[in-house]
Short mmCIF file of C-alpha atoms in Angstrom, two decimals:
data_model
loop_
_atom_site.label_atom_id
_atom_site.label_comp_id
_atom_site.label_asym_id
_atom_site.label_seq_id
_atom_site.Cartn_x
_atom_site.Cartn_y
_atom_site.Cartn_z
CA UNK Y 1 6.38 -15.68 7.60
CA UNK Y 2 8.12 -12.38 6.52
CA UNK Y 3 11.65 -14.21 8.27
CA UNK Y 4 10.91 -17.32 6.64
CA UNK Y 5 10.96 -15.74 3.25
CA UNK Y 6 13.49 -13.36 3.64
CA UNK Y 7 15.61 -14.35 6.17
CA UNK Y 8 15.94 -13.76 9.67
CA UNK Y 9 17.22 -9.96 9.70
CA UNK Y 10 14.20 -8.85 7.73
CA UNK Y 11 11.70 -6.60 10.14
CA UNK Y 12 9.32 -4.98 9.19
CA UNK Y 13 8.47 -1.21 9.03
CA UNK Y 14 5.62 0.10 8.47
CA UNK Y 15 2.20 -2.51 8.19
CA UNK Y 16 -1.42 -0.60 6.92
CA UNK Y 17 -4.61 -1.95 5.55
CA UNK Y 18 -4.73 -2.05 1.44
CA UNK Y 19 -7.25 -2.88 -1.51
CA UNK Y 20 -9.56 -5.53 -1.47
CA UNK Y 21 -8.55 -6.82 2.20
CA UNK Y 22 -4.79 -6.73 1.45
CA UNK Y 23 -2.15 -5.24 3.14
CA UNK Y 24 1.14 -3.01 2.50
CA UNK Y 25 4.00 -4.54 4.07
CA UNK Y 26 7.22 -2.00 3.75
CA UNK Y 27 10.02 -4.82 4.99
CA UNK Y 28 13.78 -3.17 5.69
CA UNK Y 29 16.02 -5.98 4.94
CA UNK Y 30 19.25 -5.24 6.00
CA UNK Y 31 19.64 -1.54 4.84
CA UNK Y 32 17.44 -2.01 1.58
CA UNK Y 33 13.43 -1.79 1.49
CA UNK Y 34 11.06 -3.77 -0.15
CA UNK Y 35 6.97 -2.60 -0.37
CA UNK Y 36 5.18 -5.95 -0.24
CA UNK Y 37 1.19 -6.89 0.29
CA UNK Y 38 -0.34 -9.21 2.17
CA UNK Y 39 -3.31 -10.84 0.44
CA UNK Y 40 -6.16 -11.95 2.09
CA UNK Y 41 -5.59 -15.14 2.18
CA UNK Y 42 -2.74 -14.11 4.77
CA UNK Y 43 -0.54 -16.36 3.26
CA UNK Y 44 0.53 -15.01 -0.11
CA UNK Y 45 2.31 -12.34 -0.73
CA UNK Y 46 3.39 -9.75 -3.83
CA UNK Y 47 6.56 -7.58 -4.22
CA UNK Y 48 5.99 -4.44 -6.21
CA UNK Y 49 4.29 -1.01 -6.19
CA UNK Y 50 0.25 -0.72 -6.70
CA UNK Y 51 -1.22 1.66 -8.80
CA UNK Y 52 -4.78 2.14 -7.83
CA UNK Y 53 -7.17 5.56 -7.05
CA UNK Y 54 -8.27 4.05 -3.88
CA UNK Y 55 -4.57 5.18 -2.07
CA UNK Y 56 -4.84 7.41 1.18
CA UNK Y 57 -1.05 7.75 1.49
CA UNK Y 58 1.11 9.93 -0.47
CA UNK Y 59 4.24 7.61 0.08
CA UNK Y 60 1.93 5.13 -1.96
CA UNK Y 61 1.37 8.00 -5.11
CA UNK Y 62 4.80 7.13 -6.10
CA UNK Y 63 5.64 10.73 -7.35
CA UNK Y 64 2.54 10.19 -10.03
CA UNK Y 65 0.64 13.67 -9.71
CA UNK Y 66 -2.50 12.45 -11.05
CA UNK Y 67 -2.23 9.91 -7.72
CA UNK Y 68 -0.97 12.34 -5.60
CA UNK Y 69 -4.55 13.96 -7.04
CA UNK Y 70 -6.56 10.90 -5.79
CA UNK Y 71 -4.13 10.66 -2.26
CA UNK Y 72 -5.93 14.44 -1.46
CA UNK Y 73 -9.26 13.50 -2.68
CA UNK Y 74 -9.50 10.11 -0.08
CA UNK Y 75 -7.70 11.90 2.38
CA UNK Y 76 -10.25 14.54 2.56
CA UNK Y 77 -13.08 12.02 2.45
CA UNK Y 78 -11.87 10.30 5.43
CA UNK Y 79 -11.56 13.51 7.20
CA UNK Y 80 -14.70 14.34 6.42
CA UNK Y 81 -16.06 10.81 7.47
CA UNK Y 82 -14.22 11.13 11.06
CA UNK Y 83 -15.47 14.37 11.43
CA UNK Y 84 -19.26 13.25 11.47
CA UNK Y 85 -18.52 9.75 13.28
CA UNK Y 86 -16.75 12.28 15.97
CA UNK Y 87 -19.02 14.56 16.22
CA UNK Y 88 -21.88 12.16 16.87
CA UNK Y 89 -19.84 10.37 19.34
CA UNK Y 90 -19.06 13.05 21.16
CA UNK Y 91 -22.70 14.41 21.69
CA UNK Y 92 -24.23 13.74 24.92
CA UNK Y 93 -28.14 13.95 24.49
CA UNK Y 94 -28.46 14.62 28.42
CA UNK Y 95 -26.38 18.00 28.14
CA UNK Y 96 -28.70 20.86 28.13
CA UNK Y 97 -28.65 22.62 25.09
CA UNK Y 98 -28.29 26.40 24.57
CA UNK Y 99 -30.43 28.84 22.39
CA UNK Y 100 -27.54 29.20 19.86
CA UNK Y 101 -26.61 25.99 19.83
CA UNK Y 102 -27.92 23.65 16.96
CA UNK Y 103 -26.12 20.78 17.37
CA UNK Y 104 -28.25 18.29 19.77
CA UNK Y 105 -29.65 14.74 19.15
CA UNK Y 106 -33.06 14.32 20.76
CA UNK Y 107 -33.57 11.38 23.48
CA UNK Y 108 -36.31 9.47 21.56
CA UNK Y 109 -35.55 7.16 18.67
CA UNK Y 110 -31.90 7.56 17.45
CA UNK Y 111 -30.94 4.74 16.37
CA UNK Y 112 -27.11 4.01 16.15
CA UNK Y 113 -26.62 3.57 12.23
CA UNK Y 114 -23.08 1.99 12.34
CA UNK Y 115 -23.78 -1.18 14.70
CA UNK Y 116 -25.61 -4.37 12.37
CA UNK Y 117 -27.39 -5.92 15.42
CA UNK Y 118 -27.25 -9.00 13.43
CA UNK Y 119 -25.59 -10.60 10.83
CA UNK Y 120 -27.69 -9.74 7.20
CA UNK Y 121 -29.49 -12.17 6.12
CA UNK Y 122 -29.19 -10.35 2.24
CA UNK Y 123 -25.94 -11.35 -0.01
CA UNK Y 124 -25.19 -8.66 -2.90
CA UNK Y 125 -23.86 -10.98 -5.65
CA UNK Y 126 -21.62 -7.81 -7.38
CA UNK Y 127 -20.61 -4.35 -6.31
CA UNK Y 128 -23.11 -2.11 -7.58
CA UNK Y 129 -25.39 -4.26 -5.03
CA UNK Y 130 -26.39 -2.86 -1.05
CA UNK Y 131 -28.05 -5.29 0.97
CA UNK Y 132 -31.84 -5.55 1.30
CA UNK Y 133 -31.36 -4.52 5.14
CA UNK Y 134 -29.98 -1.39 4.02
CA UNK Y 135 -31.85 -0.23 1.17
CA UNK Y 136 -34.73 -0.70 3.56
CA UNK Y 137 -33.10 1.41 5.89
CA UNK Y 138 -32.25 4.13 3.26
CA UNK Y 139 -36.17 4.42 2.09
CA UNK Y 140 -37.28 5.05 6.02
CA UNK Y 141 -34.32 8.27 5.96
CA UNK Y 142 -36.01 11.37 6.05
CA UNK Y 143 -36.19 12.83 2.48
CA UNK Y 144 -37.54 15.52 -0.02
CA UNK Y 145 -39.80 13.44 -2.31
CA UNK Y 146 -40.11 15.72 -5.95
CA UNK Y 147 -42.37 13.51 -8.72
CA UNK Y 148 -45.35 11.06 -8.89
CA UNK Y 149 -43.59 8.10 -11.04
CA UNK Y 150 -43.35 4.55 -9.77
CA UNK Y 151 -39.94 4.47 -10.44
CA UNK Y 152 -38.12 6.39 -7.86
CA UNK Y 153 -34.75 6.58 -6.79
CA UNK Y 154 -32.88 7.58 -3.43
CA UNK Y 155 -30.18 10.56 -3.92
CA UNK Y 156 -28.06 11.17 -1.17
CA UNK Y 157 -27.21 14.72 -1.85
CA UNK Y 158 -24.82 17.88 -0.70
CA UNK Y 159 -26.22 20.89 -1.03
CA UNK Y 160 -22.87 22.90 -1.52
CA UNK Y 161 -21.86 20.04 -3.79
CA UNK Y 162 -21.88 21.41 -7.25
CA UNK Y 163 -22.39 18.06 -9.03
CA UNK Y 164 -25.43 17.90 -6.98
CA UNK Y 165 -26.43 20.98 -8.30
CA UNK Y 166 -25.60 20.07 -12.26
CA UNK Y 167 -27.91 16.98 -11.36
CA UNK Y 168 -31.10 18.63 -10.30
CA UNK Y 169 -31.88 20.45 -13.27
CA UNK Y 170 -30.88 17.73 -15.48
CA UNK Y 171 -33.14 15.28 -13.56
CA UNK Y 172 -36.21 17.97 -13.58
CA UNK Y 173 -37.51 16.96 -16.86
CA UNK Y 174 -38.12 13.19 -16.49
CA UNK Y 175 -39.78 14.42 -12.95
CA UNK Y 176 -42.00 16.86 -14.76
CA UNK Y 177 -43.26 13.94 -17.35
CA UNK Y 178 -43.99 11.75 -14.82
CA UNK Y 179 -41.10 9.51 -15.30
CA UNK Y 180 -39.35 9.67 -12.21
CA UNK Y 181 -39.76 10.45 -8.65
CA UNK Y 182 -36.97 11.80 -6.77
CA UNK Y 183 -36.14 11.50 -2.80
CA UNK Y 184 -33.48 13.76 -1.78
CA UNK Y 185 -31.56 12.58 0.90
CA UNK Y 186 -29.98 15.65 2.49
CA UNK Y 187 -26.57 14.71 4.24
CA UNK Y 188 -23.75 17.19 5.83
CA UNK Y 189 -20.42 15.84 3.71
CA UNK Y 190 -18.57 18.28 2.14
CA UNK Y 191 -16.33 20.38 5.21
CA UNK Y 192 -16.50 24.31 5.44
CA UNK Y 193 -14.52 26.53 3.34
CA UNK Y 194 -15.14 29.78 5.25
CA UNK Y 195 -15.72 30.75 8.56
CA UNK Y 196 -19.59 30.45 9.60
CA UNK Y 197 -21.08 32.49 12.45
CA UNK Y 198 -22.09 29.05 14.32
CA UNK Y 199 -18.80 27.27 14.37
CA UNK Y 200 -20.77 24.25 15.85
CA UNK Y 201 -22.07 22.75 12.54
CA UNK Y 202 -20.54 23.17 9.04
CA UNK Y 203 -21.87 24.67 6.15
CA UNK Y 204 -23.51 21.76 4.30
CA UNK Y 205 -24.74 20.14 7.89
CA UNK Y 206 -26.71 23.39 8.70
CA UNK Y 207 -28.01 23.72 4.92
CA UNK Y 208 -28.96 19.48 5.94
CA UNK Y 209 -30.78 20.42 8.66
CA UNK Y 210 -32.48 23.30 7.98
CA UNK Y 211 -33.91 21.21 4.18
CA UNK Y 212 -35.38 18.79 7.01
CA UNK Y 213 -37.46 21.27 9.21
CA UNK Y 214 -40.72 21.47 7.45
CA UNK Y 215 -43.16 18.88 7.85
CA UNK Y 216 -44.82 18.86 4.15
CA UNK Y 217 -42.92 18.29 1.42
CA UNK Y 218 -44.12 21.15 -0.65
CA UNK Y 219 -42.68 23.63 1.98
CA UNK Y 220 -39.24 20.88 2.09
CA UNK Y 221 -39.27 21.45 -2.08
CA UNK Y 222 -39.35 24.79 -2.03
CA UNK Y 223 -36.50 25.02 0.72
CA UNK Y 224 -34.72 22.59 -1.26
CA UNK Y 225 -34.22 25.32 -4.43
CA UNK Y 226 -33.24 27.84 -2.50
CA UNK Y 227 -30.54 25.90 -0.35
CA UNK Y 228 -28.96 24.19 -2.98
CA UNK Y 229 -26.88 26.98 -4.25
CA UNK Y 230 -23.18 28.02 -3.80
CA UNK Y 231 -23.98 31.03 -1.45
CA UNK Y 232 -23.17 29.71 2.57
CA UNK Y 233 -26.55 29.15 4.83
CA UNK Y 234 -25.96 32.09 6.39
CA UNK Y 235 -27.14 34.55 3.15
CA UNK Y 236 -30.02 31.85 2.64
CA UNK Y 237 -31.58 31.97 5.94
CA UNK Y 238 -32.62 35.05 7.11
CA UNK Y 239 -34.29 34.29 10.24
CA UNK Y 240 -32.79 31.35 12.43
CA UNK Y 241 -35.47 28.66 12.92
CA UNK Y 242 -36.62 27.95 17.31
CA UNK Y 243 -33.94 25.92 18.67
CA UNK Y 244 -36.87 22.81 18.95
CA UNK Y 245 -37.17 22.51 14.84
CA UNK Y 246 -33.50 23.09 14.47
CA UNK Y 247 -33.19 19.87 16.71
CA UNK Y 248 -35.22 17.74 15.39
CA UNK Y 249 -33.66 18.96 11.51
CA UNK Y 250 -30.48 18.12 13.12
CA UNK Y 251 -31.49 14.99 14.20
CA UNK Y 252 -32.55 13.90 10.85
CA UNK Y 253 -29.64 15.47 9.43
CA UNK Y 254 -27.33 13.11 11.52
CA UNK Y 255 -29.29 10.02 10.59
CA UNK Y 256 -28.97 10.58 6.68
CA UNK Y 257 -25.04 11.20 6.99
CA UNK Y 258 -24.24 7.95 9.29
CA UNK Y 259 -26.44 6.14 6.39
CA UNK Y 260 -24.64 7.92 3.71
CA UNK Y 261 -21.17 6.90 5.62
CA UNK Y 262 -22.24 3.35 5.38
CA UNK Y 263 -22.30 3.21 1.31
CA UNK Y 264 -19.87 1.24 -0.23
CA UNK Y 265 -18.93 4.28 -2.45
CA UNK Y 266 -19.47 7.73 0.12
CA UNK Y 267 -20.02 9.89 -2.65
CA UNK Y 268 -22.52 12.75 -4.05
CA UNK Y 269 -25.14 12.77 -5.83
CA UNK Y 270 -25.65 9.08 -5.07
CA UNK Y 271 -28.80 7.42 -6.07
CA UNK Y 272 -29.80 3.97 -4.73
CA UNK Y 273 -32.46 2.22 -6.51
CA UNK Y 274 -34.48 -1.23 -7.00
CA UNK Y 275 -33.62 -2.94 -10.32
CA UNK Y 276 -34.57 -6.26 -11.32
CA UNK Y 277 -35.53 -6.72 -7.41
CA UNK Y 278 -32.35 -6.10 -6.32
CA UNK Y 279 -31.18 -3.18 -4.56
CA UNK Y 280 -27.98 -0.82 -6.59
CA UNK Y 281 -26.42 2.25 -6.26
CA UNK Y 282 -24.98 4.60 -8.84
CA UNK Y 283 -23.01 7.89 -8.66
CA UNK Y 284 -24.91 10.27 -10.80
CA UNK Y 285 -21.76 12.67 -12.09
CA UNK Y 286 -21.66 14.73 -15.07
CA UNK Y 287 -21.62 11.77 -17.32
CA UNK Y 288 -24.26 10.32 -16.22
CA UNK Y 289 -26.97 13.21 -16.14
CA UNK Y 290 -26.98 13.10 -19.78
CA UNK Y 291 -30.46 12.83 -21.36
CA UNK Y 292 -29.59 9.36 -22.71
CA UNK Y 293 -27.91 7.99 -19.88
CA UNK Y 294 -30.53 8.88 -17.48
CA UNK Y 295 -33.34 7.19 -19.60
CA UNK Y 296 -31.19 4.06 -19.94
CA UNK Y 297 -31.30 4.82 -16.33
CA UNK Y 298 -34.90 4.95 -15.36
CA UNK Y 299 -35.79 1.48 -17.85
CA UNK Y 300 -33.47 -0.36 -15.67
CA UNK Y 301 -35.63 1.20 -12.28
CA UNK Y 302 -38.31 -1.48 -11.00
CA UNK Y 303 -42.18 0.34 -10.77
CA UNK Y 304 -42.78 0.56 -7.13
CA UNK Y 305 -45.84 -0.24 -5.78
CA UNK Y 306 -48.08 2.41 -4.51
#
């Protein structure tokens, strides 16, 4: 196709998945470059340069900082996303595990998160929609329910992620009137910034895990304040849990991040609610923590039933 149009000494150089099921074409035609994209159809295609946040490579920043900005940002996130896929992958759950080692995936139950068995029988009809399969899935993730409302929501959360952290206080209120329940979803996202003394896990995994261990949720409240806090796991935990609860925290910890990986945005705090029956997600930043937005918020949250 690429010869047809452009003649038969055009080749081309370089060939990467875009936007919206496109693809960048980079086409050397006899000395001179052009930066194409495929569109889905696989048919059409559009000479120019894109300008979008969702680029992962810096040739595609164009020289624009504030891109160049975004180029990082992705970069990181699909570092960080390989980094858990890999690290799952490369567990085996018949190795024998050692006293310090926290990092272990029990034989009973795990369920591989990234395989759909079967096609969904749920179609989201915009993009603020997950499918019914997976919002079911997301409500069966271990969590850290805080509040007694009907109208809950599901917040995939970082603990060393300090938006997280500007959104608990600002979502304590409506908890304490009985307008909203809460389930923290504890996942292991953001990569280490220091050297830990267990190398094995990173920073936010370990804080994961260790929100996960108790069995009431009282005990997993109270652990929740004190681990969601800038300080590293290491100054929060003074005495290292048996090596059979850190397991089965890890475990859970594991499960939460695959689901979290699977969101069409991977981003915290991340809430995922029912509205109008249908299942949504919404990235609760700075912006929208604010009083008003978060009661516009909870009136478009379905009451659950008990």
């Amino acid at each position: 196709m690429v010869r047809m149009y452009f003649g038969t000494e055009a080749k081309i150089t370089e060939f990467s998945p875009s936007i919206a099921g496109s693809y960048r074409i980079i086409i050397s035609d006899g000395g001179a470059s052009r930066e194409m994209y495929l569109m889905s159809d696989l048919q059409s295609l559009i000479e120019g340069k894109l300008y979008t946040p969702l680029i992962r490579s810096a040739a595609s920043a164009h020289g624009i900082s504030a891109l160049e900005k975004y180029t990082q940002r992705n970069q990181a996130v699909d570092k960080a996303a390989n980094f858990v896929k890999s690290s799952v992958e490369s567990i085996n759950k018949d190795k024998s595990i050692t006293v310090n080692t926290a990092a272990s995936l029990l034989d009973g139950g795990f369920k591989d998160l990234r395989k759909t068995e079967q096609p969904a029988k749920y179609k989201v009809k915009d993009s603020r929609e997950i499918s019914a399969e997976f919002y079911q899935m997301i409500t069966e993730l271990q969590n850290i329910t805080v509040g007694s409302s009907k109208k809950e929501i599901y917040l995939f959360i970082d603990l060393n992620c300090p938006a997280c952290r500007k959104s608990e206080p600002r979502l304590k209120p409506f908890i304490e009137r009985g307008q909203l329940t809460v389930n923290y979803i504890p996942v292991g996202f953001l990569l280490d910034s220091y050297e830990r003394k267990n190398k094995e896990i990173t920073d936010s995994e370990a804080k994961a895990m260790y929100a996960l261990i108790p069995q009431s949720e009282d005990k997993r409240a109270l652990l929740l304040q004190t681990l969601l806090s800038a300080s590293h796991v290491d100054e929060l935990i003074d005495v290292e849990a048996p090596q059979a609860l850190r397991n089965r925290g890890y475990k859970y910890m594991k499960e939460n991040t695959l689901s979290f990986f699977k969101l069409p945005v991977p981003a915290t705090p991340m809430a995922v609610y029912l509205s109008n029956g249908y299942p949504r997600f919404k990235a609760l930043s700075e912006n929208n923590t604010t009083p008003s937005k978060l009661t516009d918020l909870i009136e478009q949250i379905d009451d659950v039933d008990s």
